[in-house]
Short mmCIF file of C-alpha atoms in Angstrom, two decimals:
data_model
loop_
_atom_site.label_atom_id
_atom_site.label_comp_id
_atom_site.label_asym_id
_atom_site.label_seq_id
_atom_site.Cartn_x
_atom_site.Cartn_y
_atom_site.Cartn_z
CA UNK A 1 1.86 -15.74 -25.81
CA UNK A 2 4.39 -15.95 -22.91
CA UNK A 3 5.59 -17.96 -20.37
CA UNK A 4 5.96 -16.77 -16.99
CA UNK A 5 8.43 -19.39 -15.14
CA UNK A 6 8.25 -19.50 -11.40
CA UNK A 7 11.61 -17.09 -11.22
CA UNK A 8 10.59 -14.61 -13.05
CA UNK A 9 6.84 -14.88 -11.41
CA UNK A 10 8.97 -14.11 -7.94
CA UNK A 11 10.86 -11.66 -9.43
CA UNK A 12 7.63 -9.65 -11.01
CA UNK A 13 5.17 -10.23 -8.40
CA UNK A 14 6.19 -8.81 -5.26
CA UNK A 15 4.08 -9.62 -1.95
CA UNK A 16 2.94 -6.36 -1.59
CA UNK A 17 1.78 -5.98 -5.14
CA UNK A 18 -0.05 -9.80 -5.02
CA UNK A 19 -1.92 -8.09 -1.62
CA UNK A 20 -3.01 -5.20 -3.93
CA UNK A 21 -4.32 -7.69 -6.57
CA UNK A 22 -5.95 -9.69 -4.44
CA UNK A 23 -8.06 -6.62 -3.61
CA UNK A 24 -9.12 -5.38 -6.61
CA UNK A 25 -10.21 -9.20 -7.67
CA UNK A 26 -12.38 -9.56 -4.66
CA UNK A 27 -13.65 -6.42 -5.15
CA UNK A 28 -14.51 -7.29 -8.61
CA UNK A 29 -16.62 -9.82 -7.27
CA UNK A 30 -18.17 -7.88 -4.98
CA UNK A 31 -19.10 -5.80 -7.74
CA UNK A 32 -20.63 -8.88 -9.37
CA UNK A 33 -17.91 -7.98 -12.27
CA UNK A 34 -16.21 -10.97 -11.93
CA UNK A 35 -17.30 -14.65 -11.79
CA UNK A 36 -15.73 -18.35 -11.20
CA UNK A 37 -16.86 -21.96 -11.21
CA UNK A 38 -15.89 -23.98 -8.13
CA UNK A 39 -12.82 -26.25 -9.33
CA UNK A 40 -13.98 -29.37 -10.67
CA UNK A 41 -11.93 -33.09 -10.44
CA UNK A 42 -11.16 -35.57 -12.17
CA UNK A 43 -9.73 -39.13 -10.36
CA UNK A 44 -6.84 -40.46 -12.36
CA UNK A 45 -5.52 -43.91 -11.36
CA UNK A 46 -4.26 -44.69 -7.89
CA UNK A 47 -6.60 -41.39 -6.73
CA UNK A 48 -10.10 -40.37 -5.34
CA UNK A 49 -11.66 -37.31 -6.07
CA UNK A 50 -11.44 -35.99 -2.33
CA UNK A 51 -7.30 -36.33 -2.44
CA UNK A 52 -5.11 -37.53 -5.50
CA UNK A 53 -4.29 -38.65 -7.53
CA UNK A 54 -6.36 -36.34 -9.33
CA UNK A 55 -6.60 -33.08 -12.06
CA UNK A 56 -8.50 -30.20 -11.48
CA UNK A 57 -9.59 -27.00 -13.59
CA UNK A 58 -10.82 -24.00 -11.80
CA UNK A 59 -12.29 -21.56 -14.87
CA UNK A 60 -13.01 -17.67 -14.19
CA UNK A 61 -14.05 -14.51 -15.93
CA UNK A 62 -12.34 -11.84 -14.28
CA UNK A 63 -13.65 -8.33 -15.93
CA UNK A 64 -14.51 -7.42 -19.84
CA UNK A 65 -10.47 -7.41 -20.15
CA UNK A 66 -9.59 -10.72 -19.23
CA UNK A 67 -10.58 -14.52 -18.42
CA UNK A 68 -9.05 -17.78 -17.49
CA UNK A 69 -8.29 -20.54 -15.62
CA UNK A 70 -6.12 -22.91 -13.72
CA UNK A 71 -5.14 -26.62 -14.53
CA UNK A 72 -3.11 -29.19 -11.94
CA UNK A 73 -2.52 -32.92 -11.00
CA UNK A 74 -2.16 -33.39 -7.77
CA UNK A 75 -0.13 -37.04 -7.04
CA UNK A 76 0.66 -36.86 -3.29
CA UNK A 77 3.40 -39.64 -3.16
CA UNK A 78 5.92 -37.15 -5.28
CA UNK A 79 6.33 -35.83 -2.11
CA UNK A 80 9.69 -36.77 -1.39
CA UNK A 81 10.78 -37.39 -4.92
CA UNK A 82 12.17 -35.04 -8.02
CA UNK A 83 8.41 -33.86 -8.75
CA UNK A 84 6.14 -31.90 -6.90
CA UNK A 85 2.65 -33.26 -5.34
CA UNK A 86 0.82 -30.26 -7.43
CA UNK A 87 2.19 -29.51 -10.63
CA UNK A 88 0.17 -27.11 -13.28
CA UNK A 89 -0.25 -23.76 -15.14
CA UNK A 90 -2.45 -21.00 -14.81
CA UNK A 91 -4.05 -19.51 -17.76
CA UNK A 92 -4.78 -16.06 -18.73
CA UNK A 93 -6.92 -15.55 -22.00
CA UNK A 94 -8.00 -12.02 -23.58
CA UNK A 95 -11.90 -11.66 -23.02
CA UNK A 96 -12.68 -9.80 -25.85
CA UNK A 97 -11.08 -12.06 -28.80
CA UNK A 98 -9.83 -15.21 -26.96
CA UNK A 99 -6.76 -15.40 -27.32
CA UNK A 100 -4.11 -16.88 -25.12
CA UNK A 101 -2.05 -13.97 -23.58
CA UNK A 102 -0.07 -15.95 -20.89
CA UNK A 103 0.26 -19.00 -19.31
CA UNK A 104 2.15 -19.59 -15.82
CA UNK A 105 3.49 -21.48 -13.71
CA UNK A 106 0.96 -22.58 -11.36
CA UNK A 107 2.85 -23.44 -7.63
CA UNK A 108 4.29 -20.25 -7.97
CA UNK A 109 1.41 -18.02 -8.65
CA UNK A 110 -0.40 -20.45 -6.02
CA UNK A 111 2.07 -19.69 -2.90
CA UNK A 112 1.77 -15.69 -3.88
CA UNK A 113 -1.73 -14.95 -4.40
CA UNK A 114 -2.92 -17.74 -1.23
CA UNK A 115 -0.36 -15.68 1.14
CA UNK A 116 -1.40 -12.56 -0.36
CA UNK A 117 -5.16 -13.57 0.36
CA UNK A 118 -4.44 -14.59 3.72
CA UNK A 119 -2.94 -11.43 4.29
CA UNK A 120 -5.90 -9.14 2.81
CA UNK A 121 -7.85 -11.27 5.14
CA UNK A 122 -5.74 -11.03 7.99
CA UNK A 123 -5.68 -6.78 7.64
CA UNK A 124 -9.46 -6.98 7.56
CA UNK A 125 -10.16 -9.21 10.36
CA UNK A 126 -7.38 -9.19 13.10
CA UNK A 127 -7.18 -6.63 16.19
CA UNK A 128 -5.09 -4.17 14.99
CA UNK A 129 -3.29 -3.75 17.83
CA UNK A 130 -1.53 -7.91 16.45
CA UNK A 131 1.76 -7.73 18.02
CA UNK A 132 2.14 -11.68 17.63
CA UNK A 133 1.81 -14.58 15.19
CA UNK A 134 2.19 -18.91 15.22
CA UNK A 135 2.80 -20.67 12.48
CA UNK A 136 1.59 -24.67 12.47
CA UNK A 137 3.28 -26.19 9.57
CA UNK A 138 6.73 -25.15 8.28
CA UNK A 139 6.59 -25.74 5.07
CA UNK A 140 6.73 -23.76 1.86
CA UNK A 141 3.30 -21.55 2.35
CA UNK A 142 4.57 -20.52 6.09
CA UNK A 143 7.29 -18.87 4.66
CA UNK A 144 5.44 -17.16 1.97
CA UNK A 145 2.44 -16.39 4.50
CA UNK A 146 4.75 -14.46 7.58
CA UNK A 147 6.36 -12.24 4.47
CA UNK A 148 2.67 -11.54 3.42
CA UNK A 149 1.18 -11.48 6.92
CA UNK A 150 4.31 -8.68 8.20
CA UNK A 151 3.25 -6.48 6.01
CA UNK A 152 -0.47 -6.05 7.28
CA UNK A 153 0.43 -6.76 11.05
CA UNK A 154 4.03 -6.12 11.82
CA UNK A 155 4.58 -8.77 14.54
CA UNK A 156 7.08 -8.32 17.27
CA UNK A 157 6.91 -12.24 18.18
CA UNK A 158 6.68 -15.39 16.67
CA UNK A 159 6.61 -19.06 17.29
CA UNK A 160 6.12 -22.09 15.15
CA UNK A 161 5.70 -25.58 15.47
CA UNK A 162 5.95 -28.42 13.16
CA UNK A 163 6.35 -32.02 13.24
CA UNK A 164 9.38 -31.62 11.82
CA UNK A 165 11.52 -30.44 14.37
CA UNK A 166 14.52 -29.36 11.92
CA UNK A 167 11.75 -27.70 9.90
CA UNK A 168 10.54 -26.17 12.82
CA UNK A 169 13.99 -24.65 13.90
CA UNK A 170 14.82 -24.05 10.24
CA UNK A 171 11.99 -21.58 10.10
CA UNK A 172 12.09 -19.93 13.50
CA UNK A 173 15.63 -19.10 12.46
CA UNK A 174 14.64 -17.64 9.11
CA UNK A 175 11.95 -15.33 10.96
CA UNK A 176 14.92 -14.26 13.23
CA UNK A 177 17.22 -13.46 10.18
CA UNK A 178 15.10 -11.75 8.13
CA UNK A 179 12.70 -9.41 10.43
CA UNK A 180 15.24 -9.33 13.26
CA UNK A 181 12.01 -10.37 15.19
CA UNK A 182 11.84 -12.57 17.85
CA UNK A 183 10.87 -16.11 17.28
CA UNK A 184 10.39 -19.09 19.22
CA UNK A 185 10.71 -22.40 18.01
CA UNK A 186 7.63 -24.15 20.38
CA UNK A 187 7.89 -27.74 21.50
CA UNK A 188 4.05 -28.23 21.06
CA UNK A 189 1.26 -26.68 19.68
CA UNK A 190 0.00 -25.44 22.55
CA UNK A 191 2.64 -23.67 23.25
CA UNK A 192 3.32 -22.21 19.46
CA UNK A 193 -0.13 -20.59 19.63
CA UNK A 194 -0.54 -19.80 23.11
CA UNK A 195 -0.03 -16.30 22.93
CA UNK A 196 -0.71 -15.78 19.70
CA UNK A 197 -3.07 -13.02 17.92
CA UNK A 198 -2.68 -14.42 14.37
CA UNK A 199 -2.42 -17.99 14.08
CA UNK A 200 -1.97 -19.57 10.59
CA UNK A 201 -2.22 -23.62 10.41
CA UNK A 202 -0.88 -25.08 6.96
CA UNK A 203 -0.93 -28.38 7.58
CA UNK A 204 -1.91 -31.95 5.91
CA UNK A 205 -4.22 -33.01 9.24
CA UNK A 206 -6.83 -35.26 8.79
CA UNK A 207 -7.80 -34.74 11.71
CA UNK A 208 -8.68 -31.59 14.19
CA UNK A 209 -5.36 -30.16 15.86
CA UNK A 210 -6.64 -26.24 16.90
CA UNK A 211 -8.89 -26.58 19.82
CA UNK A 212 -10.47 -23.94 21.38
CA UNK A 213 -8.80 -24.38 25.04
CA UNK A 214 -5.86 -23.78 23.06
CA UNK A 215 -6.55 -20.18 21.60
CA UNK A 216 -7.21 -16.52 23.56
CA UNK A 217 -10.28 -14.66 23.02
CA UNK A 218 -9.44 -11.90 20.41
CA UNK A 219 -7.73 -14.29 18.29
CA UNK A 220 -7.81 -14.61 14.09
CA UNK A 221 -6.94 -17.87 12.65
CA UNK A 222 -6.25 -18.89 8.60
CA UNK A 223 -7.02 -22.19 8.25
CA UNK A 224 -4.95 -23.55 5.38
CA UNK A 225 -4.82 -26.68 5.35
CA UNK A 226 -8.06 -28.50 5.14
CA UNK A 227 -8.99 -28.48 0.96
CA UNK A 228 -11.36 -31.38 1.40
CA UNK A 229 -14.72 -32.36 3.28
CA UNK A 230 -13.06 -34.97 4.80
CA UNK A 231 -9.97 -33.22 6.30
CA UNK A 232 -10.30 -30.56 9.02
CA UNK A 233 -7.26 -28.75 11.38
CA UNK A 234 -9.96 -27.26 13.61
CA UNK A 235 -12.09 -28.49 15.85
CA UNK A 236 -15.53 -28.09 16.21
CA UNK A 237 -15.80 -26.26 19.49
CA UNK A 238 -14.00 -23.79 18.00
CA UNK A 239 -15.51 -23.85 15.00
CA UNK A 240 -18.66 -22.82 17.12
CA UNK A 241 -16.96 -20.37 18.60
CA UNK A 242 -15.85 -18.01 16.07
CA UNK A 243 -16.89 -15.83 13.24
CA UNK A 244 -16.26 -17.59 10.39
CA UNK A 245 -14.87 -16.14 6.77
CA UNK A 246 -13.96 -18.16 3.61
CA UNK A 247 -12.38 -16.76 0.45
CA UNK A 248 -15.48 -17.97 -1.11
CA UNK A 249 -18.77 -18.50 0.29
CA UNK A 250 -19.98 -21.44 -2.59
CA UNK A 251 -16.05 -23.20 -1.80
CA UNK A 252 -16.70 -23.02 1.90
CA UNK A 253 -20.19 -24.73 2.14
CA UNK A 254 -18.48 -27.75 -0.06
CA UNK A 255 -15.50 -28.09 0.07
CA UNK A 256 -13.77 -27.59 3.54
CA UNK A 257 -14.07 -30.79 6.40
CA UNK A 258 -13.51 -27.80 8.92
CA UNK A 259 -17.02 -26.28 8.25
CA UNK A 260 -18.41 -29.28 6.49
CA UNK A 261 -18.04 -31.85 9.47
CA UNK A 262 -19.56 -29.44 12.21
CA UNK A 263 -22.55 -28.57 10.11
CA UNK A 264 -23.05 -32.31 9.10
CA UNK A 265 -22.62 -33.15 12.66
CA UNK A 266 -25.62 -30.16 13.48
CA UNK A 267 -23.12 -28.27 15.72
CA UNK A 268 -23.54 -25.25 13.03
CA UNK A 269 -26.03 -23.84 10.60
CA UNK A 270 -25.09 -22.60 6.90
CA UNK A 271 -25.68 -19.44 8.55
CA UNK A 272 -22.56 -19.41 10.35
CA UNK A 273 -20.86 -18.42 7.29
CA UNK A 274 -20.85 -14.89 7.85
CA UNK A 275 -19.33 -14.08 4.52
CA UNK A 276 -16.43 -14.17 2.13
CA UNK A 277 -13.41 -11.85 0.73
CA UNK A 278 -15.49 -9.86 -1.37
CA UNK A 279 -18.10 -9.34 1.48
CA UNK A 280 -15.36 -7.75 3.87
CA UNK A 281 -13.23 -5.87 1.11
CA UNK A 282 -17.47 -4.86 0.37
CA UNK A 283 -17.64 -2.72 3.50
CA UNK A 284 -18.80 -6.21 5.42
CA UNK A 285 -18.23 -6.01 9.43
CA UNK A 286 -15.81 -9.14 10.12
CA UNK A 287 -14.87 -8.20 13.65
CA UNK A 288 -17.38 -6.81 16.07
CA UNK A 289 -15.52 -6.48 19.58
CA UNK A 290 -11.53 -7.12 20.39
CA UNK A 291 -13.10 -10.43 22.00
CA UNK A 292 -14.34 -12.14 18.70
CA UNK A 293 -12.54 -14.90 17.69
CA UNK A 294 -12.19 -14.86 13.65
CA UNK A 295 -11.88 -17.77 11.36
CA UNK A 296 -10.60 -16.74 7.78
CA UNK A 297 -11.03 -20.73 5.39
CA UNK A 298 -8.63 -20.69 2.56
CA UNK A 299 -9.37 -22.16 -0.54
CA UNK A 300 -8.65 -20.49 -3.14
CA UNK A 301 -10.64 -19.08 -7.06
CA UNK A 302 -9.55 -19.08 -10.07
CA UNK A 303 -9.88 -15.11 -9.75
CA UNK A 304 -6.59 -15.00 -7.29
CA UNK A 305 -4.77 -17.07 -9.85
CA UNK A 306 -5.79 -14.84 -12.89
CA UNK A 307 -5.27 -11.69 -10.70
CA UNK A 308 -1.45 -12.44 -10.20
CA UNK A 309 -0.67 -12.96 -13.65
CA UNK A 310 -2.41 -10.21 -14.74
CA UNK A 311 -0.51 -7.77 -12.97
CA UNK A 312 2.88 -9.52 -14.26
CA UNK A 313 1.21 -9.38 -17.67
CA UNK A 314 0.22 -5.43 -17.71
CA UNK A 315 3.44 -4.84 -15.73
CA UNK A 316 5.84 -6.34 -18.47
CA UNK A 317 3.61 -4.76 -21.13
CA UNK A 318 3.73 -1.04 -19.49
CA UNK A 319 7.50 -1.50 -18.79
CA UNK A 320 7.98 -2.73 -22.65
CA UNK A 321 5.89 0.32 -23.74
CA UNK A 322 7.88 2.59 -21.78
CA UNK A 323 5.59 3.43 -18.58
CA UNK A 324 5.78 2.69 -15.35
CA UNK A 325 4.69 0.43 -12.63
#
């Protein structure tokens, strides 16, 4: 059995490979190849089961080759301490025999494979013709979410906006540094996603923060942020508005407040869940005119995680072997 920390999951797992395995497991699915169980909870003192303090195991069978799963606590007051709000490992299991092949670390496999998703997402549903992104949130997924999102739409212009205003200078700088692009670090959100073809919110609202006044027809959104039915970062107008995408059809019509709360509120039928990931990498239409307005709802499957690490898995095992990969 090894260990993969979250250095050397970095280090073997680059952005564009993590894009690549993303594919193949949502294709899998499509297939009807692979299979998951939504992620179950369990409250631990202090907690509730719609936010921490809480653990959660999200099991999958990927193909005949391999199976897993992922196990976390999530304690939201670490944040700001020594330990992380989600801390974890992600699991990855031989199908055939049982037998534990690898375990992971499970932030880092987390921040990959959800950027990589976003991006698979963002290649299938955005105009192609994106020449510019906003970020709302600055924290650790932006980062990992403009190097995923660059390589499927690479933007001349972004701008960002966070709470934080160091955080939100901190990371228009980086864009500027790194992709020579330019970047803008916006006083508002308005402003941030104003002109924006791609937006990406990854943020910890409660409540909605997108509104549709604030967006331009042709737009595609990734909606990161709201993991619970009673959180949303999107509003309802539009919510109503858009074609709407999940990772995960089953994770979408329970999980998310920014689908749950407009169909509970009879804005929106089930219906308006067009489809998931493995409906679009199926062949499934996403965008039907440069006017649409697309909604991709990340959640995440256990299939992403197991994905990830088993590319670094058959990557260390063809290198130790002598191939190449």
């Amino acid at each position: 059995m090894e260990f993969f920390s979250a250095d050397l999951i970095r280090q073997e797992l680059p952005m564009e490979a993590c894009i690549q395995a993303m594919e193949e497991a949502f294709r899998l699915l499509h297939r009807k190849t692979g299979r998951h169980i939504l992620r179950k909870r369990v409250s631990l003192p202090g907690g509730s089961i719609a936010w921490g303090n809480l653990m959660s195991l999200m099991p999958a069978y990927y193909d005949q080759h391999y199976c897993g799963a992922k196990v976390f606590t999530v304690f939201p007051d670490n944040s700001g301490t020594d330990l992380p709000t989600h801390q974890g490992l992600v699991l990855l299991f031989d199908a055939q025999n049982g037998s534990l092949l690898a375990c992971a670390d499970a932030n880092a496999v987390t921040e990959l494979r959800t950027a990589a998703a976003t991006a698979l997402a963002t290649r299938l549903l955005a105009r192609p013709e994106a020449a510019s992104a906003a970020f709302v949130g600055a924290g650790p997924l932006a980062y990992a979410h403009l190097k995923a999102l660059m390589l499927v739409r690479p933007f001349a212009r972004v701008a960002v906006f966070d709470l934080n205003r160091e955080r939100t200078l901190r990371f228009a700088q980086f864009a500027r540094e790194t992709y020579g692009i330019e970047a803008e670090a916006a006083p508002d959100l308005p402003a941030a996603v104003r002109e924006a073809d791609v937006i990406t919110t990854a943020t910890t609202a409660g409540e909605p923060i997108l509104f549709r006044a604030h967006v331009r027809p042709g737009v595609h959104i990734n909606a990161l942020g709201a993991c619970a039915p009673i959180f949303r970062e999107l509003s309802t107008d539009l919510v109503c508005a858009s074609r709407f995408f999940g990772d995960c059809r089953e994770a979408v019509l329970s999980e998310p407040g920014d689908f749950l709360i407009p169909l509970q509120e009879g804005s929106i039928r089930p219906e308006h869940l067009l489809g998931d990931l493995s409906d679009l990498v199926g062949g499934f239409q996403g965008r039907t005119s440069p006017e649409d307005i697309t909604i991709f709802e990340s959640l995440g499957i256990a299939n992403e995680d197991i994905a990830a690490v088993k590319w670094i898995y058959e990557a260390r095992r063809s290198r130790a072997s002598g191939g190449q990969r």
